[in-house]
């Protein structure tokens, strides 16, 4: 088999055979296919696409390229969730203990973020002492004993994706729906859960800018999961404004704690309840409507908060932050950004909010940048709210006063004002279910 023949055929929109895709993934992971040939194939895929069958073969090959987590020692239906990534997305911090408190085990491997804000692992590490890197036995033991563990992705899970993603990142080949679908699903399949809920973000702060692209990606991932024997659901959620009011790491943990205490912003709580409903329903706890009520009760009763406390303690963290969540960001200097004019906030550019928070120290500019857990933003005003000139728009937290001016400018530019009250944008655009996972 010659790589040049595969590139040539894909360039002309031809289809690759199963053994060719498996050859490419195997040999690229082993280092015998050079980056320039892999990049040429990736670019051809970006231009001419892949069929569902090709994408499923690629996903399977990538999922089998390294370790596959065996969750069979944990009783019950194990449910995982994945977000395609957005600004202020702290849903995992809420969902993992929430779903576990409803009796469904959550064994979740999460990543760090690059750019914008940190990933779930960075957020959890804002909790003093919290360990995200656990050996496989400890990870499984925690899930067996308390029903939940959220850990960093181990070194050898889907190594093909790790290598391919690094190459895509520097060759402008990230934004291909089949490549994103294969990348996300290979990690989810390797992580071992029987049921997977996807939170596909759509809008200015997401990979997918339009509802049509988000729906296409969601459908593709649901089909791949189904083909690999997983129960699947995908929820397409709005990412035109940051989710909740906090963007950063420690400050997002504080906001997640507020939701777990039955408070917190409505948009964040509502999206979490919708995602929890799908997770519980895939675990056969009832219809999504019934499961949403079960999850709501777990927030109101304090059961979800108690589960989060158990999770923090089991992973070596300081659970006293539950009583003083502001300790997670109060070490940073606080600045205020006020509104430059009267008006309604017509829209926000979520990506710019993410960039502002990165400038404050909450995200990574390069792979090796060090995150400041206390840095971040509290948005006093968001899309759909009115403001008077001089009123507080946001509070910024940073230990990098030299970056403050640029961060303020970036954040100010993310707001678009208007004289008219803007129309309400839905939080959830669509829910895509695989028919076999429908509750009956
Ligand atoms: N997230 C992933 O894990 N992979 C992609 O290709 C894009 C987003």
Coordinates of C-alpha atoms and ligand atoms in Angstrom, one line a residue, residues 165 168 180 183-184 187 207, ligand 1:
X165 CA -4.8 16.5 16.3
X168 CA -4.3 19.2 12.3
X180 CA -13.8 16.3 14.3
X183 CA -11.4 12.6 16.8
X184 CA -14.1 13.1 19.5
X187 CA -11.6 9.1 22.6
X207 CA -16.1 25.3 16.6
Ligands
LIG1 N1 -12.3 18.4 19.9 C1 -11.7 17.2 19.6 O1 -11.5 16.4 20.5 N2 -11.3 17.0 18.4 C2 -11.5 17.8 17.3 O2 -11.1 17.5 16.2 C3 -12.1 19.0 17.6 C4 -12.5 19.3 18.9

